[in-house]
Short mmCIF file of C-alpha atoms in Angstrom, two decimals:
data_model
loop_
_atom_site.label_atom_id
_atom_site.label_comp_id
_atom_site.label_asym_id
_atom_site.label_seq_id
_atom_site.Cartn_x
_atom_site.Cartn_y
_atom_site.Cartn_z
CA MET A 43 116.88 105.46 115.29
CA THR A 44 115.94 102.28 113.61
CA ASN A 45 118.23 99.31 114.27
CA ASN A 46 119.54 96.67 111.81
CA THR A 47 117.26 94.30 113.59
CA ASP A 48 114.08 96.44 112.97
CA LEU A 49 115.07 97.06 109.31
CA CYS A 50 115.24 93.07 108.90
CA SER A 51 111.62 92.68 110.56
CA ALA A 52 108.83 91.54 108.33
CA ASP A 53 106.39 94.32 109.94
CA TYR A 54 109.20 96.67 108.75
CA GLU A 55 109.89 95.39 105.27
CA THR A 56 105.84 95.51 104.73
CA ARG A 57 106.00 99.15 105.62
CA ARG A 58 109.14 100.03 103.59
CA LEU A 59 107.46 98.70 100.40
CA LYS A 60 104.14 100.38 101.25
CA ALA A 61 106.55 103.57 101.37
CA LEU A 62 107.98 102.85 98.18
CA ASP A 63 104.65 101.97 96.52
CA ASP A 64 103.42 105.37 97.68
CA TYR A 65 106.13 107.14 95.14
CA GLN A 66 104.82 104.96 92.27
CA ILE A 67 108.10 105.12 90.81
CA LEU A 68 108.67 101.38 90.23
CA ASP A 69 108.14 100.61 86.46
CA THR A 70 107.78 103.92 85.10
CA PRO A 71 109.32 104.81 81.74
CA GLU A 72 112.86 106.47 81.33
CA GLU A 73 112.65 110.05 82.60
CA SER A 74 115.40 112.89 81.12
CA ALA A 75 115.50 114.16 84.71
CA PHE A 76 116.73 110.77 86.36
CA ASP A 77 118.89 109.84 83.49
CA GLU A 78 120.61 113.38 83.66
CA ILE A 79 121.59 112.95 87.40
CA VAL A 80 123.55 109.33 86.44
CA GLU A 81 125.42 110.88 83.57
CA VAL A 82 126.50 113.70 85.62
CA LEU A 83 127.36 111.43 88.68
CA SER A 84 129.52 109.06 86.13
CA PHE A 85 131.17 112.33 84.87
CA ILE A 86 132.15 113.63 88.43
CA CYS A 87 133.07 110.29 89.74
CA GLU A 88 134.81 108.88 86.72
CA THR A 89 133.37 105.78 86.87
CA PRO A 90 131.66 103.85 83.65
CA ILE A 91 128.48 102.94 85.66
CA ALA A 92 125.72 104.97 87.71
CA VAL A 93 122.29 103.77 88.79
CA ILE A 94 119.18 105.03 90.60
CA ASN A 95 117.90 101.79 92.08
CA PHE A 96 115.19 100.68 94.22
CA ILE A 97 114.63 97.48 96.11
CA ASP A 98 111.51 95.89 95.53
CA ARG A 99 110.19 93.04 97.32
CA ASP A 100 112.34 90.40 95.08
CA ARG A 101 114.24 92.72 92.65
CA GLN A 102 116.62 95.80 92.30
CA TRP A 103 114.73 97.93 89.65
CA PHE A 104 116.70 100.77 87.86
CA LYS A 105 115.07 103.83 87.53
CA ALA A 106 117.92 105.11 85.71
CA VAL A 107 120.97 103.61 84.45
CA LYS A 108 124.34 104.52 82.81
CA GLY A 109 126.91 101.71 81.68
CA LEU A 110 124.53 98.56 82.35
CA GLY A 111 122.22 97.04 79.74
CA VAL A 112 120.10 95.91 82.28
CA ARG A 113 116.89 97.52 84.05
CA GLU A 114 116.40 94.85 86.96
CA THR A 115 118.27 92.13 88.84
CA PRO A 116 117.49 89.41 91.41
CA LEU A 117 117.83 90.70 95.04
CA ASP A 118 120.18 87.84 95.83
CA ILE A 119 122.94 89.73 93.73
CA SER A 120 122.13 93.01 94.79
CA ILE A 121 125.17 95.01 96.78
CA CYS A 122 122.52 97.57 97.18
CA THR A 123 120.64 95.62 99.51
CA HIS A 124 123.39 96.29 101.90
CA ALA A 125 123.77 99.71 101.08
CA ILE A 126 120.12 100.66 102.44
CA LEU A 127 120.76 99.04 105.86
CA GLN A 128 122.68 101.97 106.87
CA ARG A 129 122.13 105.97 106.15
CA GLU A 130 125.95 107.08 105.67
CA LEU A 131 127.59 106.65 102.33
CA PHE A 132 128.22 102.84 101.75
CA ILE A 133 131.74 102.43 99.96
CA ILE A 134 133.72 98.92 99.06
CA SER A 135 137.02 100.12 97.73
CA ASP A 136 137.44 96.25 96.25
CA THR A 137 134.62 93.81 96.38
CA THR A 138 136.91 90.72 95.89
CA ARG A 139 138.36 91.63 99.41
CA ASP A 140 134.81 92.04 101.04
CA PRO A 141 133.49 88.61 102.04
CA ARG A 142 130.00 89.71 101.54
CA PHE A 143 130.83 90.12 97.74
CA ALA A 144 133.57 88.25 97.05
CA ASN A 145 131.52 85.25 95.84
CA ASN A 146 128.85 87.47 94.06
CA PRO A 147 128.08 86.48 90.38
CA LEU A 148 128.62 90.24 89.27
CA VAL A 149 132.11 90.19 91.27
CA ALA A 150 133.35 86.70 90.19
CA ASP A 151 131.92 86.51 86.85
CA ASP A 152 131.20 88.99 84.07
CA PRO A 153 130.78 91.99 84.52
CA HIS A 154 133.72 91.82 87.19
CA LEU A 155 132.46 94.50 89.29
CA ARG A 156 135.48 95.92 91.75
CA PHE A 157 134.07 99.16 93.31
CA TYR A 158 130.78 100.10 94.48
CA ALA A 159 129.59 103.43 96.39
CA GLY A 160 125.87 104.13 96.99
CA ALA A 161 123.85 106.65 98.81
CA LEU A 162 120.70 105.75 100.59
CA LEU A 163 117.41 107.05 98.74
CA GLU A 164 115.17 107.51 101.56
CA SER A 165 111.67 108.34 101.89
CA ARG A 166 110.19 111.63 103.77
CA ASP A 167 109.36 108.98 106.92
CA GLY A 168 112.27 107.39 107.17
CA TYR A 169 112.00 104.24 104.69
CA PRO A 170 114.90 103.20 103.09
CA LEU A 171 114.05 102.97 99.27
CA GLY A 172 116.92 102.29 97.18
CA THR A 173 120.31 103.82 96.35
CA LEU A 174 122.02 106.18 94.20
CA CYS A 175 125.36 104.60 93.35
CA VAL A 176 128.54 104.21 90.75
CA LEU A 177 130.07 101.30 90.19
CA ASP A 178 133.72 100.56 88.26
CA TYR A 179 135.61 97.21 87.31
CA ARG A 180 138.64 98.28 88.82
CA PRO A 181 139.65 98.79 92.90
CA ARG A 182 139.28 102.58 93.94
CA GLU A 183 138.20 105.49 96.25
CA LEU A 184 136.12 108.36 95.86
CA SER A 185 137.42 112.15 96.65
CA GLU A 186 135.78 114.13 99.05
CA ARG A 187 134.51 116.14 96.23
CA GLN A 188 133.00 112.97 94.59
CA ARG A 189 131.62 111.66 97.74
CA PHE A 190 129.91 114.97 98.22
CA ALA A 191 128.54 115.24 94.96
CA LEU A 192 127.18 111.51 95.56
CA GLN A 193 125.41 112.74 98.61
CA ALA A 194 123.80 115.64 97.06
CA LEU A 195 122.68 114.00 93.96
CA ALA A 196 121.13 111.62 95.69
CA ASN A 197 119.19 114.33 97.86
CA GLN A 198 118.18 115.53 94.51
CA VAL A 199 116.63 112.49 93.17
CA MET A 200 114.45 112.22 96.79
CA ALA A 201 113.56 116.17 96.06
CA HIS A 202 112.62 115.29 92.53
CA MET A 203 110.52 112.19 93.67
CA GLU A 204 108.91 114.35 96.59
CA LEU A 205 107.64 116.80 93.93
CA MET A 206 106.53 114.37 91.72
CA HIS A 207 104.34 112.87 94.48
CA ALA A 208 103.23 116.42 95.73
CA HIS A 209 101.99 117.16 92.02
CA ARG A 210 100.10 113.78 91.89
CA GLU A 211 98.28 114.72 95.23
CA GLN A 212 97.51 118.10 94.25
CA VAL A 213 96.15 116.43 90.66
CA GLU A 214 94.26 113.92 93.07
CA LEU A 215 93.17 116.95 95.20
CA VAL A 216 92.07 118.88 92.15
CA SER A 217 89.79 115.99 90.78
CA GLN A 218 88.31 115.38 94.27
CA LEU A 219 87.19 119.08 94.20
CA GLU A 220 86.04 119.44 90.80
CA ALA A 221 83.86 116.18 91.89
CA THR A 222 82.64 117.73 94.63
CA ARG A 223 81.91 121.11 92.93
CA LYS A 224 79.99 119.00 90.58
CA GLU A 225 77.90 117.19 93.22
CA LEU A 226 76.98 120.63 94.77
CA SER A 227 76.12 122.14 91.47
CA LYS A 228 73.95 118.92 90.95
CA LEU A 229 72.34 119.45 94.30
CA ALA A 230 71.84 122.96 94.01
CA THR A 231 70.20 122.83 90.56
CA THR A 232 67.94 119.21 90.77
CA ASP A 233 64.74 118.21 92.87
CA PRO A 234 66.03 115.65 95.59
CA LEU A 235 63.02 113.57 95.25
CA THR A 236 63.02 113.20 91.28
CA GLY A 237 66.50 114.26 89.88
CA LEU A 238 64.52 116.60 87.68
CA LEU A 239 65.42 120.21 87.43
CA ASN A 240 64.38 122.26 90.41
CA ARG A 241 62.41 125.58 89.61
CA ARG A 242 65.47 127.63 89.65
CA ALA A 243 67.65 125.88 87.11
CA PHE A 244 64.59 125.59 85.16
CA GLU A 245 63.70 129.48 85.03
CA ARG A 246 67.52 129.74 83.96
CA ARG A 247 67.17 126.90 81.14
CA LEU A 248 64.00 128.83 80.02
CA ASP A 249 65.94 132.17 79.87
CA GLN A 250 68.78 130.63 77.88
CA GLU A 251 66.31 128.99 75.44
CA VAL A 252 64.57 132.59 74.86
CA SER A 253 67.89 133.80 74.31
CA LEU A 254 68.26 131.23 71.43
CA ILE A 255 65.29 132.01 69.86
CA LYS A 256 65.98 135.73 69.97
CA ARG A 257 68.97 134.71 67.76
CA GLY A 258 67.09 132.89 65.11
CA ALA A 259 66.22 129.49 66.64
CA PRO A 260 62.99 127.88 66.09
CA PRO A 261 60.04 128.84 68.59
CA ALA A 262 59.41 126.42 71.47
CA ALA A 263 56.62 125.08 73.77
CA LEU A 264 55.99 125.13 77.24
CA MET A 265 53.66 123.19 79.19
CA LEU A 266 52.42 123.23 82.78
CA ILE A 267 51.39 119.97 84.23
CA ASP A 268 49.34 119.15 87.52
CA LEU A 269 48.93 115.72 88.81
CA ASP A 270 45.33 115.49 89.45
CA ASN A 271 43.87 115.27 93.29
CA PHE A 272 47.25 114.52 94.59
CA LYS A 273 46.63 116.06 97.90
CA THR A 274 43.91 113.25 98.33
CA VAL A 275 46.93 110.78 97.61
CA ASN A 276 48.83 112.57 100.74
CA ASP A 277 45.83 112.76 102.89
CA THR A 278 44.78 109.11 102.69
CA LEU A 279 47.83 107.18 101.90
CA GLY A 280 50.39 109.09 103.25
CA HIS A 281 53.42 111.06 102.20
CA LYS A 282 55.48 108.19 101.36
CA ALA A 283 52.71 106.81 99.01
CA GLY A 284 52.84 110.49 97.81
CA ASP A 285 56.81 110.50 97.06
CA GLU A 286 56.14 107.07 95.43
CA VAL A 287 53.66 108.43 93.35
CA ILE A 288 55.76 111.64 92.40
CA VAL A 289 58.69 109.46 91.47
CA CYS A 290 56.35 106.77 89.06
CA PHE A 291 55.06 110.21 87.58
CA THR A 292 58.66 111.41 86.64
CA LYS A 293 59.64 108.25 85.01
CA LEU A 294 56.65 108.36 82.95
CA CYS A 295 57.44 111.99 81.91
CA ARG A 296 61.02 110.66 80.55
CA GLU A 297 59.20 108.14 78.76
CA ALA A 298 56.54 110.32 77.32
CA PHE A 299 59.12 113.42 76.09
CA ARG A 300 62.19 113.79 74.24
CA GLN A 301 65.84 113.71 75.53
CA ALA A 302 66.02 116.99 74.07
CA ASP A 303 63.14 118.33 76.34
CA VAL A 304 63.53 119.71 79.42
CA ILE A 305 61.71 118.32 82.45
CA GLY A 306 61.40 120.29 86.16
CA ARG A 307 59.91 120.09 89.12
CA TRP A 308 57.89 123.25 89.95
CA GLY A 309 56.17 122.42 93.17
CA GLY A 310 54.76 119.60 94.90
CA ASP A 311 52.83 118.09 92.41
CA GLU A 312 53.37 120.60 89.47
CA PHE A 313 55.67 120.06 86.91
CA MET A 314 57.20 122.29 83.94
CA VAL A 315 58.16 120.90 80.64
CA MET A 316 59.88 123.12 78.01
CA LEU A 317 60.27 121.37 74.39
CA PRO A 318 62.82 123.01 71.97
CA ARG A 319 61.72 123.66 68.55
CA SER A 320 58.31 122.40 69.12
CA SER A 321 55.18 123.90 68.12
CA VAL A 322 52.42 123.88 70.24
CA ALA A 323 50.55 120.79 68.14
CA GLU A 324 53.73 118.62 68.50
CA ALA A 325 53.54 119.42 72.71
CA GLN A 326 50.03 118.33 72.55
CA HIS A 327 51.18 115.06 70.96
CA ALA A 328 53.50 114.76 73.55
CA ALA A 329 50.88 115.39 76.34
CA GLU A 330 48.70 112.78 74.98
CA ARG A 331 51.39 110.00 75.10
CA LEU A 332 51.60 111.20 78.82
CA HIS A 333 48.19 110.67 79.20
CA GLN A 334 48.06 107.30 77.71
CA LEU A 335 51.00 106.43 79.82
CA LEU A 336 49.09 107.38 82.97
CA ALA A 337 46.19 105.42 81.97
CA ALA A 338 48.01 102.34 81.81
CA THR A 339 50.25 102.42 84.44
CA PRO A 340 49.47 101.94 87.96
CA MET A 341 51.58 104.60 90.05
CA ARG A 342 51.96 102.39 93.07
CA ASN A 343 53.16 98.56 93.37
CA ASP A 344 49.87 97.34 94.92
CA THR A 345 48.43 94.43 93.16
CA PHE A 346 45.06 94.26 95.65
CA SER A 347 44.18 97.72 94.59
CA PRO A 348 46.26 99.32 91.64
CA PHE A 349 46.27 103.10 91.98
CA PHE A 350 45.97 105.29 88.85
CA SER A 351 46.50 108.77 88.55
CA THR A 352 45.66 111.41 85.72
CA ALA A 353 46.97 114.92 84.98
CA SER A 354 45.77 118.29 83.84
CA ILE A 355 48.22 119.98 81.18
CA GLY A 356 48.25 123.66 80.05
CA VAL A 357 50.41 124.39 77.04
CA CYS A 358 51.46 127.71 75.18
CA SER A 359 54.33 128.83 72.89
CA LEU A 360 57.50 130.12 73.72
CA ASN A 361 58.98 133.13 71.40
CA GLY A 362 61.63 135.76 71.54
CA SER A 363 59.20 137.97 73.62
CA SER A 364 58.45 135.15 76.18
CA ASN A 365 59.36 135.83 79.62
CA MET A 366 58.77 133.49 83.02
CA GLU A 367 56.10 135.44 84.19
CA LYS A 368 54.28 135.40 81.11
CA CYS A 369 54.61 132.06 80.43
CA LEU A 370 53.52 131.11 83.84
CA HIS A 371 50.53 133.34 83.70
CA ARG A 372 49.60 131.74 80.27
CA THR A 373 50.39 128.20 81.05
CA ASP A 374 48.56 128.56 84.25
CA LYS A 375 45.32 129.85 82.75
CA LEU A 376 45.41 127.07 80.43
CA LEU A 377 45.50 124.46 83.38
CA TYR A 378 43.02 125.92 85.24
CA ARG A 379 40.74 125.58 82.39
CA ALA A 380 41.77 122.24 81.77
CA LYS A 381 40.67 121.25 85.51
CA GLU A 382 37.52 123.26 84.86
CA LEU A 383 36.68 120.72 81.82
CA GLY A 384 36.99 118.27 84.17
CA ARG A 385 40.44 117.41 84.57
CA ASN A 386 42.89 114.73 82.87
CA ARG A 387 43.11 116.66 79.76
CA THR A 388 45.36 119.17 77.73
CA VAL A 389 44.28 122.69 77.08
CA CYS A 390 46.56 124.44 74.45
CA GLU A 391 47.08 128.09 73.32
CA ALA A 392 44.77 128.82 70.27
#
């Protein structure tokens, strides 16, 4: 058991204050669950004052109070600082006869407190946090029934605080689980290098768009993009350089296409773009923007020999009768045609 010498040490006080802080009770608004406890205790003990208080670093703060017009007092006039030094009920039948309190301003002056009885509020780890106490303006005693009620209600104060603490931990855990779920969902649907949708996620988004078109949404356009001669980049400059080219190309795609357009990495150097509510002609304009950006932007930061890349693109329409297999077949044929014609160009569905 912790002795009073330990209770007075600076290290112990630091740990006690940490335990109090963990409950996040200080400076919180009034709550009916605690207010009702002091009302019931005041009624049972027949005292004009009942208080739930906590001993902070330099003050005594009241969570619930009946019969006093303040929410905190300085520690140097607190009777409860003595009460938290022992686990049993702390009762002062007549404060004027106790040398520890006879000169206390709350005893010698207004409000002239004469009686105090407090039950310890103790953390789950055994740290004294404060007290549930009753006070009176006249000397007196508590009956056995009243003593029992004081201790039982103090237990209820801590039980409610533990419940609040557990609820906060549960909310935090749910929040962490939700964040983890979102992160896992992101990892499952995005390409790790570019952050674009991966193939499976793109197919799912395309199916959703086809469903919308079937229900009356305007047709869309779909394009398949292949970086020209990308294998040569990997073979001559290495895979790290190839990754840099892919990342740079991704940034150019984000510039060339609208925020509403859906971009996915289809394979190593292949990309799919779906343009909702767009005609093939509008998609062709977007493809031309991409060609212009590629022509003006070095794909690697090498001032001695800037490297530029080109892309071949196939574009087809997306309507209510489309499916992934048909669309891929059509765009693949158009892309192949663009390569046959010399690469670095867009071929659109007639």
